[in-house]
Amino acid sequence: MNASQPHPLISFALRYSDPSLDYLNAYMAEQRLDVLLDDLISLRKTVEDSTPEERRWSPWYGSEIFSYYAVGFVTCLEWHAKSRLVDMLSYNPSSIRIDDIKGTISDKVIVQAVEKKASVIQLVGASVKVSTTESYFSVIGRVFKELGFPFSLKEWLTGTAEGSTVCWVQGDQIAVLDSIFTFRNQLVHEIGLESMGHPNARDSWDPKLALANGLIVASVMRGVEAAFTAHAPSLFPNLMTKEGYPVGNVTRLQNELNRLDEVADRAIRIWDWTDPNSAEGWKAARDKFRDYMICETEFIDKAGLFHWKYFDARSPMMVRMIQYRIDTINELLSHIDLTEEPPDAMSSFSA
């Protein structure tokens, strides 16, 4: 690697910390899997039309591409786990562990991260490896635990969690997930009897098996997302609806801004009774920012320069604007002790 070039982990962190390239999320992982399954179904029909099952070699000996769907399926699982880990670390940065960095991210990479202003959270996401069922369950299970979900990942997926009404996968299908990871790892790292031996000895996926395995992967990922939809805090990033559509970050942040506005309204009115200028000043600033947001939103929505390219920059622009105001109000509230009772007006006057 050229000394002037960023380390691959740094490149990853820089790419996916850019809000204009909002691809590191669970919705994208699911959408990519859907694309692969649609492609697989279409290709399967083509093969079945040209070579009916009764005319095929048994065991399957045909289009190699069906086996390589395993690579895509595992990539979707890996992306799903990485994205939810990054979401959790973004939501609660204190949950970052020394082990997230030690052994994977060298001192040289850390120095380069500081130099390039790369996000440590994205750096952890880049470095995490998900190449087995165990590692996938470990990463997602960690997020469940950090968020206080009252069940393990396996309990939720198999429908044995208390209050669970859906069985997303059977125990034997989790074993199939193991085989998908193992098959993928052999396929991309080895050339042996399984790939180049006699056709009777080769280990390959036929169209039917490829689709069945892909549907198990889809069920696992959708089951995980159902848990987030039902149990994750409303401010947790990149949540999805029950129907599988993303709850937009703009909507999520706007709801939080509305809540903070109300909290600040009450806090300033109660605590600054001796100084009416504070309450009046706050109200004026709040109303002016709301007017500004209306104008800015109209500009962002209509300005073609934000959405004529291959990505739509309108949402990231809105997110930054709203987040700025949220940060400002949180800073304001940090100077008011909301855990104590406000001073009594009459006793202060008598003093």
Short mmCIF file of N, CA and C in Angstrom, two decimals, residues 12-84:
data_model
loop_
_atom_site.label_atom_id
_atom_site.label_comp_id
_atom_site.label_asym_id
_atom_site.label_seq_id
_atom_site.Cartn_x
_atom_site.Cartn_y
_atom_site.Cartn_z
N PHE A 12 -12.86 2.69 4.09
CA PHE A 12 -14.23 2.24 4.42
C PHE A 12 -14.89 3.25 5.35
N ALA A 13 -14.19 3.64 6.40
CA ALA A 13 -14.76 4.56 7.39
C ALA A 13 -15.12 5.89 6.76
N LEU A 14 -14.28 6.38 5.86
CA LEU A 14 -14.55 7.66 5.20
C LEU A 14 -15.75 7.55 4.26
N ARG A 15 -15.82 6.44 3.53
CA ARG A 15 -16.94 6.26 2.59
C ARG A 15 -18.28 6.24 3.31
N TYR A 16 -18.35 5.44 4.37
CA TYR A 16 -19.66 5.18 4.97
C TYR A 16 -19.98 6.09 6.15
N SER A 17 -19.10 7.07 6.41
CA SER A 17 -19.47 8.12 7.35
C SER A 17 -20.02 9.33 6.60
N ASP A 18 -19.96 9.29 5.28
CA ASP A 18 -20.51 10.36 4.45
C ASP A 18 -22.02 10.17 4.35
N PRO A 19 -22.82 11.09 4.90
CA PRO A 19 -24.27 10.90 4.88
C PRO A 19 -24.87 10.90 3.48
N SER A 20 -24.11 11.41 2.49
CA SER A 20 -24.60 11.38 1.11
C SER A 20 -24.60 9.96 0.54
N LEU A 21 -23.80 9.06 1.14
CA LEU A 21 -23.73 7.67 0.69
C LEU A 21 -24.26 6.77 1.80
N ASP A 22 -25.55 6.87 2.00
CA ASP A 22 -26.19 6.21 3.14
C ASP A 22 -26.53 4.75 2.81
N TYR A 23 -25.50 3.92 2.72
CA TYR A 23 -25.72 2.52 2.35
C TYR A 23 -25.44 1.55 3.50
N LEU A 24 -24.77 2.02 4.54
CA LEU A 24 -24.43 1.13 5.65
C LEU A 24 -25.62 1.09 6.62
N ASN A 25 -26.65 0.36 6.24
CA ASN A 25 -27.83 0.22 7.09
C ASN A 25 -28.54 -1.09 6.79
N ALA A 26 -29.37 -1.52 7.71
CA ALA A 26 -30.04 -2.82 7.60
C ALA A 26 -30.98 -2.87 6.40
N TYR A 27 -31.62 -1.77 6.08
CA TYR A 27 -32.54 -1.74 4.94
C TYR A 27 -31.80 -2.07 3.65
N MET A 28 -30.61 -1.52 3.47
CA MET A 28 -29.82 -1.81 2.28
C MET A 28 -29.43 -3.28 2.22
N ALA A 29 -29.11 -3.86 3.37
CA ALA A 29 -28.77 -5.29 3.40
C ALA A 29 -29.95 -6.13 2.94
N GLU A 30 -31.15 -5.79 3.43
CA GLU A 30 -32.35 -6.52 3.03
C GLU A 30 -32.66 -6.31 1.55
N GLN A 31 -32.51 -5.06 1.09
CA GLN A 31 -32.80 -4.77 -0.31
C GLN A 31 -31.83 -5.50 -1.24
N ARG A 32 -30.57 -5.57 -0.86
CA ARG A 32 -29.59 -6.30 -1.68
C ARG A 32 -29.96 -7.78 -1.74
N LEU A 33 -30.39 -8.34 -0.61
CA LEU A 33 -30.79 -9.74 -0.60
C LEU A 33 -32.00 -9.95 -1.51
N ASP A 34 -32.95 -9.03 -1.48
CA ASP A 34 -34.13 -9.14 -2.35
C ASP A 34 -33.73 -9.12 -3.82
N VAL A 35 -32.75 -8.27 -4.17
CA VAL A 35 -32.26 -8.22 -5.56
C VAL A 35 -31.68 -9.57 -5.96
N LEU A 36 -30.88 -10.16 -5.07
CA LEU A 36 -30.28 -11.47 -5.36
C LEU A 36 -31.35 -12.55 -5.51
N LEU A 37 -32.35 -12.54 -4.65
CA LEU A 37 -33.41 -13.55 -4.73
C LEU A 37 -34.23 -13.38 -5.99
N ASP A 38 -34.53 -12.14 -6.38
CA ASP A 38 -35.27 -11.92 -7.63
C ASP A 38 -34.47 -12.42 -8.82
N ASP A 39 -33.18 -12.15 -8.80
CA ASP A 39 -32.30 -12.60 -9.88
C ASP A 39 -32.24 -14.13 -9.92
N LEU A 40 -32.16 -14.74 -8.76
CA LEU A 40 -32.10 -16.20 -8.66
C LEU A 40 -33.38 -16.84 -9.18
N ILE A 41 -34.51 -16.29 -8.81
CA ILE A 41 -35.80 -16.83 -9.27
C ILE A 41 -35.91 -16.74 -10.79
N SER A 42 -35.46 -15.61 -11.35
CA SER A 42 -35.50 -15.42 -12.80
C SER A 42 -34.57 -16.40 -13.50
N LEU A 43 -33.35 -16.57 -12.97
CA LEU A 43 -32.39 -17.50 -13.58
C LEU A 43 -32.86 -18.94 -13.45
N ARG A 44 -33.46 -19.25 -12.32
CA ARG A 44 -33.96 -20.61 -12.11
C ARG A 44 -35.02 -20.96 -13.17
N LYS A 45 -35.88 -20.01 -13.47
CA LYS A 45 -36.92 -20.25 -14.49
C LYS A 45 -36.28 -20.48 -15.86
N THR A 46 -35.25 -19.69 -16.16
CA THR A 46 -34.55 -19.86 -17.44
C THR A 46 -33.96 -21.26 -17.56
N VAL A 47 -33.32 -21.72 -16.49
CA VAL A 47 -32.71 -23.06 -16.49
C VAL A 47 -33.78 -24.14 -16.60
N GLU A 48 -34.86 -23.97 -15.86
CA GLU A 48 -35.93 -24.98 -15.88
C GLU A 48 -36.60 -25.04 -17.25
N ASP A 49 -36.70 -23.90 -17.93
CA ASP A 49 -37.29 -23.90 -19.27
C ASP A 49 -36.39 -24.59 -20.28
N SER A 50 -35.07 -24.39 -20.13
CA SER A 50 -34.13 -24.97 -21.12
C SER A 50 -33.74 -26.40 -20.78
N THR A 51 -33.67 -26.68 -19.47
CA THR A 51 -33.27 -28.04 -19.05
C THR A 51 -34.17 -28.49 -17.92
N PRO A 52 -35.30 -29.12 -18.26
CA PRO A 52 -36.21 -29.60 -17.21
C PRO A 52 -35.50 -30.53 -16.23
N GLU A 53 -36.00 -30.59 -15.01
CA GLU A 53 -35.35 -31.35 -13.96
C GLU A 53 -35.11 -32.81 -14.34
N GLU A 54 -36.06 -33.42 -15.06
CA GLU A 54 -35.92 -34.84 -15.41
C GLU A 54 -34.79 -35.10 -16.40
N ARG A 55 -34.27 -34.06 -17.05
CA ARG A 55 -33.19 -34.23 -18.01
C ARG A 55 -31.83 -33.81 -17.45
N ARG A 56 -31.80 -33.45 -16.18
CA ARG A 56 -30.55 -32.97 -15.60
C ARG A 56 -29.73 -34.11 -15.02
N TRP A 57 -28.42 -33.84 -14.95
CA TRP A 57 -27.51 -34.75 -14.26
C TRP A 57 -27.84 -34.71 -12.77
N SER A 58 -27.85 -35.87 -12.15
CA SER A 58 -28.09 -35.93 -10.71
C SER A 58 -26.91 -36.65 -10.06
N PRO A 59 -26.23 -36.07 -9.05
CA PRO A 59 -26.51 -34.78 -8.44
C PRO A 59 -26.26 -33.62 -9.40
N TRP A 60 -26.70 -32.43 -8.97
CA TRP A 60 -26.66 -31.27 -9.86
C TRP A 60 -25.26 -31.03 -10.42
N TYR A 61 -25.21 -30.86 -11.73
CA TYR A 61 -23.96 -30.50 -12.40
C TYR A 61 -24.36 -29.56 -13.52
N GLY A 62 -24.27 -28.27 -13.23
CA GLY A 62 -24.75 -27.30 -14.21
C GLY A 62 -24.14 -25.95 -13.97
N SER A 63 -24.97 -24.93 -14.08
CA SER A 63 -24.48 -23.55 -13.98
C SER A 63 -23.84 -23.28 -12.63
N GLU A 64 -22.54 -22.96 -12.64
CA GLU A 64 -21.80 -22.69 -11.42
C GLU A 64 -22.37 -21.48 -10.65
N ILE A 65 -23.02 -20.58 -11.37
CA ILE A 65 -23.46 -19.34 -10.75
C ILE A 65 -24.39 -19.58 -9.57
N PHE A 66 -25.14 -20.68 -9.59
CA PHE A 66 -26.06 -20.94 -8.48
C PHE A 66 -25.30 -21.11 -7.16
N SER A 67 -24.14 -21.72 -7.22
CA SER A 67 -23.33 -21.85 -6.00
C SER A 67 -22.85 -20.50 -5.50
N TYR A 68 -22.57 -19.60 -6.44
CA TYR A 68 -22.00 -18.32 -6.04
C TYR A 68 -23.02 -17.36 -5.43
N TYR A 69 -24.28 -17.73 -5.45
CA TYR A 69 -25.25 -16.93 -4.69
C TYR A 69 -24.92 -16.98 -3.19
N ALA A 70 -24.21 -18.02 -2.77
CA ALA A 70 -23.80 -18.11 -1.36
C ALA A 70 -22.93 -16.92 -0.97
N VAL A 71 -22.08 -16.46 -1.90
CA VAL A 71 -21.22 -15.31 -1.62
C VAL A 71 -22.07 -14.08 -1.36
N GLY A 72 -23.07 -13.87 -2.21
CA GLY A 72 -23.95 -12.72 -2.03
C GLY A 72 -24.75 -12.80 -0.75
N PHE A 73 -25.25 -14.00 -0.43
CA PHE A 73 -26.07 -14.16 0.78
C PHE A 73 -25.25 -13.84 2.05
N VAL A 74 -24.02 -14.33 2.09
CA VAL A 74 -23.18 -14.09 3.26
C VAL A 74 -22.79 -12.61 3.35
N THR A 75 -22.56 -11.98 2.20
CA THR A 75 -22.27 -10.55 2.21
C THR A 75 -23.42 -9.76 2.82
N CYS A 76 -24.65 -10.16 2.50
CA CYS A 76 -25.82 -9.48 3.07
C CYS A 76 -25.88 -9.66 4.59
N LEU A 77 -25.59 -10.87 5.06
CA LEU A 77 -25.56 -11.12 6.50
C LEU A 77 -24.47 -10.30 7.17
N GLU A 78 -23.30 -10.27 6.55
CA GLU A 78 -22.19 -9.50 7.11
C GLU A 78 -22.53 -8.01 7.16
N TRP A 79 -23.11 -7.49 6.08
CA TRP A 79 -23.47 -6.07 6.02
C TRP A 79 -24.55 -5.75 7.06
N HIS A 80 -25.47 -6.67 7.23
CA HIS A 80 -26.54 -6.50 8.22
C HIS A 80 -25.94 -6.38 9.62
N ALA A 81 -25.04 -7.28 9.97
CA ALA A 81 -24.42 -7.26 11.30
C ALA A 81 -23.57 -6.01 11.48
N LYS A 82 -22.75 -5.66 10.48
CA LYS A 82 -21.92 -4.46 10.58
C LYS A 82 -22.78 -3.22 10.79
N SER A 83 -23.85 -3.11 10.00
CA SER A 83 -24.68 -1.90 10.06
C SER A 83 -25.34 -1.75 11.42
N ARG A 84 -25.82 -2.86 11.99
CA ARG A 84 -26.48 -2.75 13.30
C ARG A 84 -25.47 -2.49 14.42
#
